CSV table of C-alpha atoms and ligand atoms in Angstrom, one decimal:
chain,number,residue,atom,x,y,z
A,10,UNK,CA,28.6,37.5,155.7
A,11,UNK,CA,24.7,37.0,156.2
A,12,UNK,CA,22.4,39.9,155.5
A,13,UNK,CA,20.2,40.6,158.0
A,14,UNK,CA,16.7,41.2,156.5
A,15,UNK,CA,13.6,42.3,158.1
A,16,UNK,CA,10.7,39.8,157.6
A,17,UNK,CA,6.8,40.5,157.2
A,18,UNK,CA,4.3,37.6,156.2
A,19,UNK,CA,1.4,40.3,156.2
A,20,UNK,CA,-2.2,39.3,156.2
A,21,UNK,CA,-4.8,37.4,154.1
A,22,UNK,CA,-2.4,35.0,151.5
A,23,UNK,CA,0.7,36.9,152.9
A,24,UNK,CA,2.1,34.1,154.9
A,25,UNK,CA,1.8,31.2,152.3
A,26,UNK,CA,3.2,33.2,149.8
A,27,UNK,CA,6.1,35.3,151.7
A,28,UNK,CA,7.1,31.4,153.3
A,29,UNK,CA,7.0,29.8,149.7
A,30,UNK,CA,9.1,32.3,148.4
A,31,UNK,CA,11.6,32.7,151.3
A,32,UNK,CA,12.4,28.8,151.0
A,33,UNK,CA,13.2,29.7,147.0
A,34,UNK,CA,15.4,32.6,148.2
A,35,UNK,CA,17.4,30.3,151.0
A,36,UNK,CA,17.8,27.6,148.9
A,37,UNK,CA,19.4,29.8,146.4
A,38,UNK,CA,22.6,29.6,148.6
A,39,UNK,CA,22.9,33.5,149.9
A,40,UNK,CA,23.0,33.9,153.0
A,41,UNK,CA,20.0,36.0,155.1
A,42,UNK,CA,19.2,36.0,158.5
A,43,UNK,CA,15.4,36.6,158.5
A,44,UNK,CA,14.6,38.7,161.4
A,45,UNK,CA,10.6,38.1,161.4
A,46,UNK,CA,8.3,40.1,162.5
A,47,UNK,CA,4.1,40.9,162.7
A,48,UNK,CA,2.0,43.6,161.1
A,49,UNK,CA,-1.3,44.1,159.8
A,50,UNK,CA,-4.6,43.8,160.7
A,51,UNK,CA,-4.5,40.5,162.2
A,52,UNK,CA,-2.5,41.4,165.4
A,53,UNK,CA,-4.4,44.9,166.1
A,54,UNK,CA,-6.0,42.8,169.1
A,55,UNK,CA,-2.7,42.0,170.1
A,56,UNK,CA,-0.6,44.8,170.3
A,57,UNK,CA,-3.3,47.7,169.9
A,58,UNK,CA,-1.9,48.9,166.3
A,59,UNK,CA,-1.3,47.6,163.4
A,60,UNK,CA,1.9,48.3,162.7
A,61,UNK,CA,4.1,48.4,166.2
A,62,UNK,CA,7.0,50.6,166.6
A,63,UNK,CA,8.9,47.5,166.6
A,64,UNK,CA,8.6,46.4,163.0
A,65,UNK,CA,9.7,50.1,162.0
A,66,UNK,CA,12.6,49.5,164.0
A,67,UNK,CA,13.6,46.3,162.5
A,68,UNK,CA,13.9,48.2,159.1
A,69,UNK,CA,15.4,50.7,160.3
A,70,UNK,CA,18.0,48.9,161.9
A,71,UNK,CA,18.6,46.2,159.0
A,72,UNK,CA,18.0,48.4,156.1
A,73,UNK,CA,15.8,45.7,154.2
A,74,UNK,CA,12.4,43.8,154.4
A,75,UNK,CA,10.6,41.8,152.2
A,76,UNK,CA,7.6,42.5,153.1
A,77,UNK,CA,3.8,40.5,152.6
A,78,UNK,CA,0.6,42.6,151.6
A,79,UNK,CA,-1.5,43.8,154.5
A,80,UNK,CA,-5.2,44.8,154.6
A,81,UNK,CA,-6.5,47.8,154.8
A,82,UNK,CA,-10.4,48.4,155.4
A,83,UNK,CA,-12.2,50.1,152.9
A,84,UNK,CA,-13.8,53.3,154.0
A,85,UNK,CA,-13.4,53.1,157.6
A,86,UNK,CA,-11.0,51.7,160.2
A,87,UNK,CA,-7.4,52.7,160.1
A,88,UNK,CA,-5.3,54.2,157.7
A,89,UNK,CA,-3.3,52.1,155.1
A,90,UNK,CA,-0.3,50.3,156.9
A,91,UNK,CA,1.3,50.5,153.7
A,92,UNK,CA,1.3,53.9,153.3
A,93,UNK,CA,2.0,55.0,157.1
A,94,UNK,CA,5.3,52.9,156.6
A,95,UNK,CA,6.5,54.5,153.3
A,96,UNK,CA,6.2,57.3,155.0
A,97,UNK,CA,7.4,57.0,158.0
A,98,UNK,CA,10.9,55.3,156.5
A,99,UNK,CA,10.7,58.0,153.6
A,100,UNK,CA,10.7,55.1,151.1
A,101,UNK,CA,10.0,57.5,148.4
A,102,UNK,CA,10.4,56.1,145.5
A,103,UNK,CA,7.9,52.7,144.4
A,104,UNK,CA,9.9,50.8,141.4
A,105,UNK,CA,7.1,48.4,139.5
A,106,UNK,CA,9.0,46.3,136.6
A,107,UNK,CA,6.3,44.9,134.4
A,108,UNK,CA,8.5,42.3,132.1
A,109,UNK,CA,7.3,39.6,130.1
A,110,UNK,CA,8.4,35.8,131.2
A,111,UNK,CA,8.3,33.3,128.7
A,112,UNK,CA,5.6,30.2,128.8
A,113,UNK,CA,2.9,33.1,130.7
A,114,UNK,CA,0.2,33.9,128.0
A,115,UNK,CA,-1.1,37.5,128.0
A,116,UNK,CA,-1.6,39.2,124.8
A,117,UNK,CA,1.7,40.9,124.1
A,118,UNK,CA,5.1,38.7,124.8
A,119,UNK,CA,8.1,41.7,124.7
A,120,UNK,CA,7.2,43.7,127.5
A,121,UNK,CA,10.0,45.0,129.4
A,122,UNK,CA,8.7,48.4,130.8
A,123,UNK,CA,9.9,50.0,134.6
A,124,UNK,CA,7.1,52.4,136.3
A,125,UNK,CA,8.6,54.6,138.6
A,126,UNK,CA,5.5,56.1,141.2
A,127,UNK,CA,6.4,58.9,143.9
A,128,UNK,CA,5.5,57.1,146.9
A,129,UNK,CA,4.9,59.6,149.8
A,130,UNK,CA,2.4,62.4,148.6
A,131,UNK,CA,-0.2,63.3,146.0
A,132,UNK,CA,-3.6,62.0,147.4
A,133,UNK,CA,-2.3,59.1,149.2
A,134,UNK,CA,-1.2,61.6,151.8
A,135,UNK,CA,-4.7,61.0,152.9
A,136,UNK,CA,-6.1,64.4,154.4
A,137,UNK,CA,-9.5,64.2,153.7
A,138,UNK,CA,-12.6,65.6,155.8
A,139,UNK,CA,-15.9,65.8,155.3
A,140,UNK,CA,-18.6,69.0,154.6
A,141,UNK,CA,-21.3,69.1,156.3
A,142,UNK,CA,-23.0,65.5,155.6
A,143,UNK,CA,-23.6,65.3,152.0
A,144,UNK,CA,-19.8,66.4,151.0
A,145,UNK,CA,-16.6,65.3,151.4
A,146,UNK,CA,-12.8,66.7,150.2
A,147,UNK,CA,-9.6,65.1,149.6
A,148,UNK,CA,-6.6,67.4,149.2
A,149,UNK,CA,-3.9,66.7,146.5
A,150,UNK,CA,-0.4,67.5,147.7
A,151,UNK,CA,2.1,67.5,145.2
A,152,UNK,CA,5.8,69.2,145.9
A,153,UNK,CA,8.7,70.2,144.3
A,154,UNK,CA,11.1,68.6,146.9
A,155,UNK,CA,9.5,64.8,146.5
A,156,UNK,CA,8.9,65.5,142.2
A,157,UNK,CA,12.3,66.3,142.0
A,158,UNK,CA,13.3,63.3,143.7
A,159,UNK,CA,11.3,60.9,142.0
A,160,UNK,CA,12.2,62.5,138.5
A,161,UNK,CA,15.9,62.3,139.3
A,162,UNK,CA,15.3,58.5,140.5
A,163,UNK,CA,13.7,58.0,137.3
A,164,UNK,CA,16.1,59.2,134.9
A,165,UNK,CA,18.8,57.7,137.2
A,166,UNK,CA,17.5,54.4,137.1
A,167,UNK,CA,17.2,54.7,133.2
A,168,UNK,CA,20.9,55.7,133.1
A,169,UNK,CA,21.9,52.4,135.2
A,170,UNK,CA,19.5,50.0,133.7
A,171,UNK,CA,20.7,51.0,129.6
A,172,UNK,CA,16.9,52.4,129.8
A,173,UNK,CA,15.9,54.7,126.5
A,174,UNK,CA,13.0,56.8,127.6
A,175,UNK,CA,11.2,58.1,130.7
A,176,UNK,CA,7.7,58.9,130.2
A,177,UNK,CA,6.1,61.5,132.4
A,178,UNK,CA,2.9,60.7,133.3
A,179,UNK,CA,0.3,63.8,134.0
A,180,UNK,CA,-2.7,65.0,133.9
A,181,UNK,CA,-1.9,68.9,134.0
A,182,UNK,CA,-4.5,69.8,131.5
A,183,UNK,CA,-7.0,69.8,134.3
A,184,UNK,CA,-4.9,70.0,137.7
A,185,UNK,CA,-2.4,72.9,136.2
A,186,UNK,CA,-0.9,73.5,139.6
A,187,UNK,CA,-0.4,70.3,140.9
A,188,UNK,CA,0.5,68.1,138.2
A,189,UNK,CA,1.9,71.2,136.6
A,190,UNK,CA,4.8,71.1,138.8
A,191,UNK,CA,5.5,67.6,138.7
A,192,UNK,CA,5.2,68.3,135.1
A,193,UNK,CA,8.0,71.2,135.8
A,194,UNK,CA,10.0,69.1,137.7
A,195,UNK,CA,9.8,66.0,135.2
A,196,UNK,CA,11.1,68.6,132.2
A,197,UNK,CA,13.6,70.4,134.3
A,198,UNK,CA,15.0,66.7,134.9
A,199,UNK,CA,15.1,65.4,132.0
A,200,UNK,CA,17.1,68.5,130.6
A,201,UNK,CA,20.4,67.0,132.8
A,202,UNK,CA,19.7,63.8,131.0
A,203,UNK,CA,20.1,64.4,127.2
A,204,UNK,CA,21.1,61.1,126.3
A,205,UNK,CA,17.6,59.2,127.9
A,206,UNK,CA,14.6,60.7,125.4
A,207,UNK,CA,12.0,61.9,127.5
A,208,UNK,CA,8.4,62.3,126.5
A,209,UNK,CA,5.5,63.8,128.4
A,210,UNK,CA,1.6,61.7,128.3
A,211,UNK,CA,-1.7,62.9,129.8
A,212,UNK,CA,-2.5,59.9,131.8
A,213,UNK,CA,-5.5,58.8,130.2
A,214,UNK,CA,-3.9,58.8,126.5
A,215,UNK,CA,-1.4,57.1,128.3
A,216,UNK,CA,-4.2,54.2,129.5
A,217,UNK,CA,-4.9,53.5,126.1
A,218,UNK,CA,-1.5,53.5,124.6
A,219,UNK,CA,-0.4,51.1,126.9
A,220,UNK,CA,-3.0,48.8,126.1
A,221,UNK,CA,-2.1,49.1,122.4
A,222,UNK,CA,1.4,49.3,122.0
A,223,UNK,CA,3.0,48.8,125.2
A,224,UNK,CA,6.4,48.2,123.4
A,225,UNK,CA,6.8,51.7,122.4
A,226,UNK,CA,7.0,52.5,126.0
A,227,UNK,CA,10.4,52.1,128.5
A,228,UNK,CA,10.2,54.6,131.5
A,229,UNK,CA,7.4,55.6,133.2
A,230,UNK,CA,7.3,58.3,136.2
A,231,UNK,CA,4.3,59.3,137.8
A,232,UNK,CA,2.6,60.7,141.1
A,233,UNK,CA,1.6,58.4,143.3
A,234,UNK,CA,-2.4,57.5,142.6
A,235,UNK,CA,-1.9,57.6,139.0
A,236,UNK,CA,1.2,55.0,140.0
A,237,UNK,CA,-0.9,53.0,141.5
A,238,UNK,CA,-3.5,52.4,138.7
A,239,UNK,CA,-1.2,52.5,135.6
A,240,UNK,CA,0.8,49.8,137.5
A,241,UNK,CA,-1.8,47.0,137.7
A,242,UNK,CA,-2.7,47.7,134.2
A,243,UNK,CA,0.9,47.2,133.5
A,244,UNK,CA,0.9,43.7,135.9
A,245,UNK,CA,-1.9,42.6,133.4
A,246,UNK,CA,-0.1,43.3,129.9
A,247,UNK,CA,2.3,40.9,131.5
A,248,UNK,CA,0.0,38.1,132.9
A,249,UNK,CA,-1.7,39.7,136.0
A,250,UNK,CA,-0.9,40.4,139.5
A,251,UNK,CA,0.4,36.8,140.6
A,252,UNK,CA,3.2,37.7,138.5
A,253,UNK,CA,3.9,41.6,139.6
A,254,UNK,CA,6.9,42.4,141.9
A,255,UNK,CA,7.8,45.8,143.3
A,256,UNK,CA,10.0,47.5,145.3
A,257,UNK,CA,9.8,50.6,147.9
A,258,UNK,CA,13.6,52.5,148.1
A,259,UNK,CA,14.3,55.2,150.7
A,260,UNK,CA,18.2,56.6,150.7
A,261,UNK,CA,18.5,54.3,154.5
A,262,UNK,CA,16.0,51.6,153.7
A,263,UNK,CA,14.2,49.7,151.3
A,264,UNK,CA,10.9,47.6,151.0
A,265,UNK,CA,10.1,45.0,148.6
A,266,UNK,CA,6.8,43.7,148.1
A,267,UNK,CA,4.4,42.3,145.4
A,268,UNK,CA,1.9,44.6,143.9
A,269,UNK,CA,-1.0,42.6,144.8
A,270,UNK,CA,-2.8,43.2,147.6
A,271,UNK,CA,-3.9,40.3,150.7
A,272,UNK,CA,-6.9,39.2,148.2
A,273,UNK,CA,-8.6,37.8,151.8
A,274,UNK,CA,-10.9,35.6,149.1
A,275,UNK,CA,-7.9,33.1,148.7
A,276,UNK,CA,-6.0,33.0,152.3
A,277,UNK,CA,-5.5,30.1,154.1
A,278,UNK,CA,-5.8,27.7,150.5
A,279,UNK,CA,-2.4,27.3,149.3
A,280,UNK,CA,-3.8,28.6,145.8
A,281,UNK,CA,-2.1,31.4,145.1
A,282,UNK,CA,1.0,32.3,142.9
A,283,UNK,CA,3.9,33.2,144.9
A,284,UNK,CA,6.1,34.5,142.1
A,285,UNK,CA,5.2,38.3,142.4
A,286,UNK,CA,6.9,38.2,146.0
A,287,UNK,CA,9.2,35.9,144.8
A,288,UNK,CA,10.0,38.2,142.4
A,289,UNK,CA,10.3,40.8,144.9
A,290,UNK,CA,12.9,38.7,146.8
A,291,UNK,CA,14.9,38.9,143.4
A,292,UNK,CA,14.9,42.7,143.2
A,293,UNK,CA,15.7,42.7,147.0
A,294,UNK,CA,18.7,40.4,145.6
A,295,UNK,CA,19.8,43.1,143.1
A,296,UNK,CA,19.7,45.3,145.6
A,297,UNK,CA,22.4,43.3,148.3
A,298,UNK,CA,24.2,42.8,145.5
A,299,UNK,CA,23.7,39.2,145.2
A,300,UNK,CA,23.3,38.8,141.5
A,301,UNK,CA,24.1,35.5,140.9
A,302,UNK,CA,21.7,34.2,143.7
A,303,UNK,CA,18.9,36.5,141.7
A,304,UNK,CA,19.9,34.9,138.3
A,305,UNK,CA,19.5,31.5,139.8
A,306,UNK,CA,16.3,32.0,140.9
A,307,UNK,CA,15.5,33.2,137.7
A,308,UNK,CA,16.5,31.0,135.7
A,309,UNK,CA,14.9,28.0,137.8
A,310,UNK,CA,11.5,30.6,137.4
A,311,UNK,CA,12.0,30.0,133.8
A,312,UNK,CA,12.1,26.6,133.4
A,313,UNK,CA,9.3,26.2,135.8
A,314,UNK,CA,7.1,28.4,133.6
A,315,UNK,CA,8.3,26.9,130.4
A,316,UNK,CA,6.9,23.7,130.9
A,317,UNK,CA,3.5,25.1,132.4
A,318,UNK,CA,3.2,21.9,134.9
A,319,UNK,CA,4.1,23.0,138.2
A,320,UNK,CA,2.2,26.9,138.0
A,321,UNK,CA,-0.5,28.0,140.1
A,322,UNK,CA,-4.2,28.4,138.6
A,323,UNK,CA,-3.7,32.4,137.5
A,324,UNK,CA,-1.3,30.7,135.2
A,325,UNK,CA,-3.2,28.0,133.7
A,326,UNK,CA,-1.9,25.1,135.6
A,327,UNK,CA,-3.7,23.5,139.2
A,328,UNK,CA,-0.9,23.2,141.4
A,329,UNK,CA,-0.5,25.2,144.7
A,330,UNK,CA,1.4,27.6,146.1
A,331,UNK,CA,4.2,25.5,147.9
A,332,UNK,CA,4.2,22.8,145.2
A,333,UNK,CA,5.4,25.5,142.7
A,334,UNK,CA,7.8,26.8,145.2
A,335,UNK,CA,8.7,23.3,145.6
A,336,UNK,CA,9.2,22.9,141.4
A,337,UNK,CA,11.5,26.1,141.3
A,338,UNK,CA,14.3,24.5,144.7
A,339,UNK,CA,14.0,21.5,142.5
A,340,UNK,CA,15.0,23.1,139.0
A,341,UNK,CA,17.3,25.3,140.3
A,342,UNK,CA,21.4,24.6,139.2
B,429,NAD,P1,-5.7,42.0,145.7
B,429,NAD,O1,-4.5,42.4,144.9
B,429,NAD,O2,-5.5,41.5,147.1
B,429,NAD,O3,-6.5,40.9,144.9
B,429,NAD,C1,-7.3,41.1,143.8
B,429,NAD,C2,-7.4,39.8,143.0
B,429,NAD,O4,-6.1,39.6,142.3
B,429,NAD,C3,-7.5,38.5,143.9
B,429,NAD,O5,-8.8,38.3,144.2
B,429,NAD,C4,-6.9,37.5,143.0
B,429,NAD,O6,-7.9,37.1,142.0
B,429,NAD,C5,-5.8,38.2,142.3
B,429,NAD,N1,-4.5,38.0,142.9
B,429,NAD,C6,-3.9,38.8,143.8
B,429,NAD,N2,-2.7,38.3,144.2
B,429,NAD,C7,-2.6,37.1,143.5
B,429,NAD,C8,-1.6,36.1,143.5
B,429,NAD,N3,-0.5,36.1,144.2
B,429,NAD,N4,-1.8,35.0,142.7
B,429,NAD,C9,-2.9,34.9,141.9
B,429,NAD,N5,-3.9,35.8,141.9
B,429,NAD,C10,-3.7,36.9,142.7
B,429,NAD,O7,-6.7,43.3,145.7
B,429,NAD,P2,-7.9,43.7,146.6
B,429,NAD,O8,-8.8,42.5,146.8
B,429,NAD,O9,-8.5,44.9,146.0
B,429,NAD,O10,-7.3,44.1,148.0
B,429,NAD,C11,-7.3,43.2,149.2
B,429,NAD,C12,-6.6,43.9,150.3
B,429,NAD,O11,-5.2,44.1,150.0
B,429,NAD,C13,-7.2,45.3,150.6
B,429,NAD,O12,-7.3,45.5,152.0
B,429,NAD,C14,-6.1,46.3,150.1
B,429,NAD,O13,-6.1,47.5,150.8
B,429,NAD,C15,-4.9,45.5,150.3
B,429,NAD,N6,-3.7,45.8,149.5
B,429,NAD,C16,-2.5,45.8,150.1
B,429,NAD,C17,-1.4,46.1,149.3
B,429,NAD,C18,0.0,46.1,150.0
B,429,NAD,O14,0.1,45.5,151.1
B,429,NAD,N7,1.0,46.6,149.4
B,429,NAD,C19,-1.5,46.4,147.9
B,429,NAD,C20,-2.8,46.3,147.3
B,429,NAD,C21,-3.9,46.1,148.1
């Protein structure tokens, strides 16, 4: 039977890369009916918002999108898309693999580490007004309900994935109430998981470690901003955002999605690398249970890399984005 997956091109390089890797995914053999539809900020002319009720519904109804980035104006204009629609579909919980793939150079080659960022609260909530004219304030919300949740995913997703550690990542020191309870909630977890070690890291230390000896590292949980940071440094330990997937899971729906943004500088070029959203596809693939599809496409990913001719420039080579979409259908079993 076909799965029925919502479909989002998103703006800036969105569409080149979300098409290049949809043609990988069908010519994988499963079988998805793409149900497409717009958001972002280059149809706010045409239906009045960026994100129409619509496209929620779409998810909603289908359970799954794979999803292009969209823009979202610094400083002014309307509030991140992104964030309004894990919000609205309670996708709490934002899974960022960062795994090293053979024949892409970065200076450490074993990486296989999973961070696990709350997706919902912590400053990304986005209440925030200004004082008088020369102030402004920005209010942190962290609660028990969404730590406990995340915590629990985390240590879950060790269990099922023969993980070691989880990490929690803090800064408590300073914000004692705040990160304190997800700090709380992190120990309180762990405690129903004896057999996953679990370790607690003030998130600067954490910075630096990372960028030392990343292999000492399996698990990481963390609130949403510091998520956010501590995963593109993770995408660049294993050869920078045109290689970073992720995926957004709510208990009735699930978004999956590259880390990288719309990077405007690029769109319309066919330049870019499609692997992080192809990447994507293949944890959305996990997800509908079609593992051997996902294992094809990797496997053709492989053999693509490992011969370095057919990668885009991020990766050293000069081809584009639909010629190396084009070199993964054609090494593909
Ligand atoms: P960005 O991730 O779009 O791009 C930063 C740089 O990373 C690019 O200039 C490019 O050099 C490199 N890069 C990104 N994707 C690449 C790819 N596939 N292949 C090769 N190189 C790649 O970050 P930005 O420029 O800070 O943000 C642009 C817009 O994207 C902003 O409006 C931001 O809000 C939005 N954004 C959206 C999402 C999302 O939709 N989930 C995530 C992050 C940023």
């Amino acid at each position: 039977m076909a799965h029925k997956v919502t479909f989002i091109p998103g703006d800036g390089i969105g569409p080149e890369i979300t098409n290049a890797a949809r043609r990988v995914i069908d010519a994988s053999g499963v079988s998805i009916n793409w149900e497409e539809v717009e958001a972002g900020e280059a149809i706010m002319n045409k239906y009045g918002t960026p994100l129409p009720e619509h496209v929620l519904e779409s998810i909603k109804q289908n359970g799954t999108a794979l999803k292009g980035p969209l823009t979202t104006p610094v400083g002014k204009g309307f509030r991140s898309i992104n964030v309004t629609l894990r919000k609205e579909l309670e996708l709490y919980a934002n899974m960022r693999p960062a795994k090293s793939l053979p024949g892409i150079e970065s200076r450490f080659s074993d990486i296989d580490l999973l961070i696990v960022r709350e997706n919902t609260e912590d400053l990304y909530a986005g209440i925030e007004h200004n004082v008088g004219d020369d102030a402004a304030e920005s209010i942190k919300i962290i609660t028990r309900k969404a730590s406990e949740k995340i915590c629990r995913f985390a240590f879950e997703t060790a269990v099922k994935q023969h993980r070691k550690k989880v990490t929690a990542v803090h800064k408590a020191n300073i914000m004692k109430l705040s990160d304190g309870l997800f700090l709380e909630c992190a120990r309180k977890t762990a405690e129903e998981y004896p057999e996953i070690e679990f370790e607690e890291m003030i998130v600067d230390a954490m910075c630096m470690k990372l960028v030392q000896a990343p292999e000492n590292y399996d698990v990481l949980v963390l609130p949403n901003l510091y998520g956010d940071i501590v995963s593109d440094l993770c995408a660049g330990l294993v050869g920078g955002l045109g290689v970073a997937p992720g995926a957004n899971i709510g208990t009735e729906a699930a978004v999956f999605e590259p880390v990288h943004g719309s990077a405007p500088k690029h769109a319309g070029k066919n330049k870019v690398n499609p692997l992080a959203v192809l990447l994507s596809g293949v944890l959305m693939l996990k997800h509908l249970e079609e593992h051997s599809a996902g294992e094809k496409i990797m496997q053709a990913v492989k053999r693509v890399l490992g011969n370095k001719q057919a990668v885009t420039y991020d990766l050293g080579g000069n081809v584009g984005t639909s010629e190396m979409a084009d070199a993964i259908i054609e090494k593909m079993d």
